[in-house]
PDB file of C-alpha atoms in Angstrom:
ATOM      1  CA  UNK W 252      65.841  84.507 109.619  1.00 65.00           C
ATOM      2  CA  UNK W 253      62.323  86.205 109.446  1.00 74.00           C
ATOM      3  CA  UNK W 254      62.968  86.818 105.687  1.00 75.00           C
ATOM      4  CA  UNK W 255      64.300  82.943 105.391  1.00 76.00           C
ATOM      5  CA  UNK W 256      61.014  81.819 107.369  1.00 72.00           C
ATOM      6  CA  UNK W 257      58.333  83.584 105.309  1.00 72.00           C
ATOM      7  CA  UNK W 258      59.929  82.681 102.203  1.00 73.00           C
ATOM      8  CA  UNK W 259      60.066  78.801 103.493  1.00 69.00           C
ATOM      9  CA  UNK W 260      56.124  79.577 103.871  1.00 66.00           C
ATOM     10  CA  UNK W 261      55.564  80.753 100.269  1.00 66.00           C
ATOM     11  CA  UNK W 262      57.283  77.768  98.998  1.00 61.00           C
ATOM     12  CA  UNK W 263      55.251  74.895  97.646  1.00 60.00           C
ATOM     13  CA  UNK W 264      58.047  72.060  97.805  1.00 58.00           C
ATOM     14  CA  UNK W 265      57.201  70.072 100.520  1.00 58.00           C
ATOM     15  CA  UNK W 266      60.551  69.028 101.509  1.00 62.00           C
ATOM     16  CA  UNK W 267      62.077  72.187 101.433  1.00 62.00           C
ATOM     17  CA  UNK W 268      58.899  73.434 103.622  1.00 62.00           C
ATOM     18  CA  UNK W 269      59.890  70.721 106.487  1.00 68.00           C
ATOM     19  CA  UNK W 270      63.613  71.786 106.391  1.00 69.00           C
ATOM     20  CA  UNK W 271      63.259  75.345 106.384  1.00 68.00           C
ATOM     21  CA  UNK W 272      60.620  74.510 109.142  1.00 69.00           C
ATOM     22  CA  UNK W 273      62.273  72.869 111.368  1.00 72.00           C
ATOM     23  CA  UNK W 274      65.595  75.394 110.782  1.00 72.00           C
ATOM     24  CA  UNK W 275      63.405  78.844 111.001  1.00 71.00           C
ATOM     25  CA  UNK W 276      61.404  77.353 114.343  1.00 70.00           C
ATOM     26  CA  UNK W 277      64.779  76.837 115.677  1.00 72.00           C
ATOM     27  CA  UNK W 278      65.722  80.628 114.460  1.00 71.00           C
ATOM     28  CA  UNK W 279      62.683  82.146 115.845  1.00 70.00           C
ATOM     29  CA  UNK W 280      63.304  80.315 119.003  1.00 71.00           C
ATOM     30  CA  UNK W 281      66.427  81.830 119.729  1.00 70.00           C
ATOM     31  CA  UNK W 282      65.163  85.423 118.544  1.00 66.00           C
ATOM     32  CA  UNK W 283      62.493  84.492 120.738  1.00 62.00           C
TER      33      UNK W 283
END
């Protein structure tokens, strides 16, 4: 999920960016 997060954070697209967002907060959440 880390891996997933960071790369949702190098990636421009703007859409993607909100969906991996709001997927990796919910993963780091859990880890959390």
């Amino acid at each position: 999920t880390v891996t997933k997060y960071r790369e949702a954070m190098n990636i421009p697209s703007s859409i993607r960016r909100r969906r991996e967002k709001r997927l990796s907060a919910a993963a780091i959440k859990r880890s959390d």
